[in-house]
Coordinates of N, CA and C in Angstrom, one line a residue:
X21 N 0.9 -1.2 0.0 CA 0.0 0.0 0.0 C 0.9 1.2 0.0
X22 N 0.4 2.2 -0.7 CA 1.2 3.5 -0.7 C 0.2 4.6 -0.4
X23 N 0.7 5.6 0.4 CA -0.1 6.7 0.8 C 0.7 8.0 0.5
X24 N 0.2 8.9 -0.3 CA 0.9 10.1 -0.7 C 0.0 11.3 -0.3
X25 N 0.7 12.3 0.2 CA 0.1 13.6 0.4 C 0.2 14.4 -0.9
X26 N -0.9 14.8 -1.4 CA -0.9 15.5 -2.7 C 0.0 16.7 -2.7
X27 N 0.0 17.5 -1.6 CA 0.9 18.7 -1.5 C 2.4 18.4 -1.6
X28 N 2.7 17.1 -1.4 CA 4.2 16.7 -1.5 C 4.6 16.3 -2.9
X29 N 3.6 16.1 -3.8 CA 3.9 15.6 -5.1 C 4.3 16.7 -6.0
X30 N 5.1 16.5 -7.0 CA 5.5 17.5 -7.9 C 4.4 17.9 -8.9
X31 N 4.4 19.2 -9.2 CA 3.4 19.7 -10.2 C 4.1 20.2 -11.5
X32 N 3.3 20.3 -12.5 CA 3.7 20.8 -13.8 C 2.6 21.7 -14.3
X33 N 2.9 22.5 -15.3 CA 1.9 23.4 -15.9 C 1.7 23.0 -17.4
X34 N 0.8 22.0 -17.6 CA 0.7 21.5 -19.0 C 0.0 22.5 -19.9
X35 N -0.8 23.4 -19.4 CA -1.5 24.4 -20.2 C -1.5 25.7 -19.4
X36 N -1.7 26.8 -20.0 CA -1.7 28.1 -19.3 C -2.8 28.1 -18.2
X37 N -2.5 28.6 -17.0 CA -3.5 28.7 -15.9 C -3.9 27.3 -15.4
X38 N -3.1 26.3 -15.7 CA -3.4 24.9 -15.2 C -2.2 24.3 -14.5
X39 N -2.4 23.8 -13.4 CA -1.3 23.0 -12.7 C -1.8 21.6 -12.5
X40 N -0.9 20.7 -12.7 CA -1.3 19.3 -12.6 C -0.3 18.5 -11.8
X41 N -0.8 17.4 -11.2 CA 0.1 16.5 -10.5 C -0.5 15.1 -10.6
X42 N 0.4 14.1 -10.8 CA -0.1 12.8 -10.8 C -0.2 12.3 -9.4
X43 N -1.4 11.8 -9.0 CA -1.5 11.3 -7.6 C -1.6 9.8 -7.6
X44 N -1.7 9.2 -8.8 CA -1.6 7.7 -8.9 C -1.1 7.5 -10.4
X45 N -0.3 6.6 -10.6 CA 0.2 6.3 -12.0 C 1.6 5.7 -12.0
X46 N 2.1 5.6 -13.2 CA 3.4 4.9 -13.3 C 4.5 5.6 -12.6
X47 N 4.4 6.9 -12.4 CA 5.5 7.7 -11.7 C 5.5 7.3 -10.2
X48 N 4.3 6.8 -9.7 CA 4.2 6.4 -8.3 C 4.1 4.9 -8.1
X49 N 4.4 4.1 -9.1 CA 4.4 2.7 -9.0 C 3.2 1.9 -9.4
X50 N 2.1 2.6 -9.8 CA 0.9 1.9 -10.3 C 1.2 1.2 -11.6
X51 N 0.4 0.2 -11.9 CA 0.6 -0.6 -13.1 C -0.6 -0.6 -14.0
X52 N -1.8 -0.1 -13.5 CA -3.0 -0.1 -14.4 C -3.9 1.1 -14.1
X53 N -3.4 2.1 -13.5 CA -4.3 3.2 -13.1 C -3.5 4.5 -13.1
X54 N -4.1 5.6 -13.6 CA -3.6 6.9 -13.5 C -4.6 7.9 -13.1
X55 N -4.3 8.7 -12.1 CA -5.2 9.8 -11.6 C -4.4 11.0 -11.5
X56 N -4.9 12.1 -12.2 CA -4.2 13.4 -12.2 C -5.1 14.4 -11.5
X57 N -4.5 15.2 -10.6 CA -5.2 16.3 -10.0 C -4.9 17.5 -10.8
X58 N -5.8 18.3 -11.3 CA -5.6 19.5 -12.1 C -6.3 20.7 -11.4
X59 N -5.6 21.7 -11.2 CA -6.2 23.0 -10.7 C -6.2 24.0 -11.8
X60 N -7.4 24.5 -12.1 CA -7.6 25.5 -13.2 C -7.9 26.8 -12.6
X61 N -7.1 27.8 -12.8 CA -7.4 29.2 -12.4 C -8.4 29.7 -13.4
X62 N -9.1 30.8 -13.0 CA -10.1 31.4 -13.9 C -9.5 31.6 -15.3
X63 N -10.2 31.2 -16.3 CA -9.7 31.3 -17.7 C -8.9 30.1 -18.1
X64 N -8.6 29.2 -17.2 CA -7.8 28.0 -17.5 C -8.6 27.0 -18.2
X65 N -8.0 26.1 -19.0 CA -8.7 25.1 -19.7 C -7.8 23.9 -20.0
X66 N -8.4 22.8 -20.2 CA -7.8 21.6 -20.8 C -8.4 21.6 -22.2
X67 N -7.5 21.7 -23.2 CA -7.9 21.8 -24.6 C -8.7 20.6 -25.0
X68 N -9.5 20.8 -26.1 CA -10.4 19.8 -26.7 C -9.4 18.6 -27.1
X69 N -9.8 17.4 -26.7 CA -8.9 16.3 -27.1 C -9.8 15.0 -27.0
X70 N -9.1 13.9 -27.5 CA -9.7 12.6 -27.4 C -8.7 11.6 -26.8
X71 N -9.1 10.5 -26.3 CA -8.3 9.4 -25.8 C -8.6 8.2 -26.7
X72 N -7.7 7.9 -27.7 CA -8.0 6.9 -28.7 C -8.0 5.5 -28.1
X73 N -7.4 5.2 -26.9 CA -7.3 3.9 -26.5 C -7.9 3.6 -25.1
X74 N -8.6 4.6 -24.6 CA -9.2 4.4 -23.2 C -10.2 5.5 -22.9
X75 N -11.0 5.3 -21.9 CA -11.9 6.3 -21.5 C -11.3 7.1 -20.4
X76 N -12.0 8.2 -19.9 CA -11.6 9.0 -18.8 C -12.8 9.4 -18.0
X77 N -12.7 9.4 -16.7 CA -13.7 10.0 -15.8 C -13.1 11.2 -15.2
X78 N -13.8 12.3 -15.2 CA -13.3 13.6 -14.7 C -14.2 13.9 -13.5
X79 N -13.7 14.0 -12.3 CA -14.4 14.3 -11.1 C -14.2 15.8 -10.8
X80 N -15.3 16.5 -10.7 CA -15.2 17.9 -10.3 C -15.2 18.0 -8.8
X81 N -14.0 18.4 -8.2 CA -13.8 18.4 -6.8 C -14.1 19.8 -6.2
X82 N -13.8 20.8 -6.9 CA -13.9 22.2 -6.4 C -14.3 23.1 -7.5
X83 N -15.2 24.0 -7.3 CA -15.5 25.1 -8.2 C -16.6 24.7 -9.3
X84 N -16.6 25.5 -10.3 CA -17.6 25.4 -11.4 C -16.8 25.4 -12.7
X85 N -17.1 24.5 -13.6 CA -16.4 24.4 -14.9 C -17.4 24.2 -16.0
X86 N -17.1 24.5 -17.2 CA -17.9 24.1 -18.4 C -17.2 22.9 -19.0
X87 N -18.0 21.8 -19.0 CA -17.5 20.5 -19.6 C -18.1 20.3 -21.0
X88 N -17.2 20.1 -21.9 CA -17.5 19.8 -23.3 C -17.4 18.3 -23.4
X89 N -18.4 17.6 -23.9 CA -18.4 16.2 -24.1 C -19.1 15.9 -25.4
X90 N -18.4 15.5 -26.5 CA -19.0 15.4 -27.8 C -19.4 16.8 -28.3
X91 N -20.7 16.9 -28.6 CA -21.3 18.1 -29.1 C -22.0 18.9 -28.0
X92 N -22.0 18.4 -26.8 CA -22.7 19.0 -25.7 C -21.7 19.8 -24.7
X93 N -22.2 21.0 -24.3 CA -21.5 21.7 -23.3 C -22.4 22.0 -22.1
X94 N -21.9 21.6 -20.9 CA -22.7 21.9 -19.7 C -21.9 22.5 -18.6
X95 N -22.5 23.3 -17.8 CA -21.8 23.9 -16.6 C -22.0 22.9 -15.5
X96 N -21.0 22.5 -14.9 CA -21.0 21.5 -13.8 C -20.3 22.0 -12.6
X97 N -20.7 21.6 -11.4 CA -20.0 22.0 -10.2 C -19.5 20.8 -9.4
X98 N -18.8 21.2 -8.3 CA -18.2 20.1 -7.4 C -19.3 19.1 -7.1
X99 N -18.9 17.8 -7.2 CA -19.8 16.7 -6.9 C -20.3 16.1 -8.2
X100 N -19.9 16.6 -9.3 CA -20.3 16.0 -10.6 C -19.1 15.2 -11.2
X101 N -19.5 14.3 -12.1 CA -18.5 13.5 -12.8 C -18.8 13.5 -14.2
X102 N -17.8 13.7 -15.1 CA -18.0 13.7 -16.5 C -17.2 12.5 -17.0
X103 N -17.9 11.6 -17.7 CA -17.3 10.4 -18.3 C -17.2 10.5 -19.8
X104 N -15.9 10.5 -20.2 CA -15.6 10.7 -21.7 C -15.3 9.3 -22.2
X105 N -16.2 8.7 -23.0 CA -15.8 7.4 -23.6 C -14.6 7.5 -24.6
X106 N -14.0 6.4 -24.8 CA -12.9 6.3 -25.7 C -13.2 6.9 -27.0
X107 N -12.4 7.8 -27.5 CA -12.5 8.5 -28.8 C -13.5 9.6 -28.9
X108 N -14.1 10.0 -27.8 CA -15.1 11.1 -27.8 C -14.4 12.4 -27.3
X109 N -14.5 13.4 -28.1 CA -13.8 14.7 -27.8 C -14.4 15.3 -26.5
X110 N -13.5 15.9 -25.8 CA -13.9 16.5 -24.5 C -12.9 17.6 -24.1
X111 N -13.4 18.5 -23.2 CA -12.6 19.6 -22.7 C -13.2 20.1 -21.4
X112 N -12.4 20.7 -20.6 CA -12.9 21.3 -19.3 C -12.4 22.7 -19.3
X113 N -13.3 23.7 -19.1 CA -12.9 25.1 -19.1 C -13.4 25.8 -17.8
X114 N -12.5 26.6 -17.2 CA -13.0 27.3 -16.0 C -13.3 28.7 -16.5
X115 N -14.6 29.0 -16.7 CA -15.1 30.3 -17.1 C -15.5 31.1 -15.9
X116 N -15.3 30.6 -14.7 CA -15.8 31.3 -13.5 C -14.7 32.2 -13.0
X117 N -14.9 32.9 -11.9 CA -13.9 33.8 -11.4 C -13.2 33.2 -10.1
X118 N -13.4 31.9 -10.0 CA -12.7 31.2 -8.9 C -12.0 30.0 -9.4
X119 N -11.0 29.5 -8.6 CA -10.3 28.3 -8.9 C -11.2 27.1 -9.0
X120 N -10.8 26.2 -9.8 CA -11.5 24.9 -9.9 C -10.5 23.8 -9.8
X121 N -10.9 22.7 -9.3 CA -10.0 21.5 -9.1 C -10.8 20.3 -9.6
X122 N -10.1 19.5 -10.4 CA -10.7 18.3 -11.0 C -9.7 17.1 -10.8
X123 N -10.2 15.9 -10.9 CA -9.4 14.7 -10.9 C -9.7 13.9 -12.2
X124 N -8.7 13.7 -13.0 CA -8.8 12.9 -14.2 C -8.4 11.5 -13.9
X125 N -9.3 10.5 -14.1 CA -9.0 9.1 -13.8 C -9.0 8.3 -15.1
X126 N -8.0 7.5 -15.2 CA -7.8 6.7 -16.4 C -7.5 5.2 -16.0
X127 N -8.0 4.3 -16.8 CA -7.8 2.8 -16.5 C -6.6 2.3 -17.1
X128 N -5.5 3.1 -17.1 CA -4.2 2.7 -17.7 C -3.1 3.6 -17.2
X129 N -1.9 3.1 -17.3 CA -0.7 4.0 -17.0 C -0.2 4.6 -18.3
X130 N -0.7 4.1 -19.4 CA -0.3 4.7 -20.7 C -1.4 5.6 -21.3
X131 N -1.5 6.7 -20.6 CA -2.5 7.7 -21.0 C -2.1 8.3 -22.4
X132 N -3.0 8.3 -23.4 CA -2.7 8.9 -24.7 C -3.8 9.9 -24.9
X133 N -3.4 11.0 -25.6 CA -4.4 12.0 -26.0 C -4.0 12.6 -27.3
X134 N -5.0 12.9 -28.1 CA -4.8 13.6 -29.3 C -5.7 14.8 -29.3
X135 N -5.1 16.0 -29.5 CA -5.8 17.3 -29.5 C -6.5 17.4 -30.9
X136 N -7.8 17.9 -30.8 CA -8.6 18.0 -32.0 C -9.1 19.5 -32.1

């Protein structure tokens, strides 16, 4: 068993106004699971993309975001989950004036994404 404090894990800035850290995954010794914690500042976004080989569940932990899934866009708040099937375009955008935090969960350590 492994227990990690998120605050002790390294972060990166994969997109403007977005900070991410892997809280489960290959960097931490997992063999079949990846979970990323992403903090989006106001105006931050995860660009529109697909995962060609797996699905993704995005848990909204804090704040309000606009979730794009396929051709639908919905405003969702903490307590919601967005499930993007394999190959379906999706994006998360923080159009609010407050920080938002999400968890991206993948059933693989080989996360692949293609921007569309």
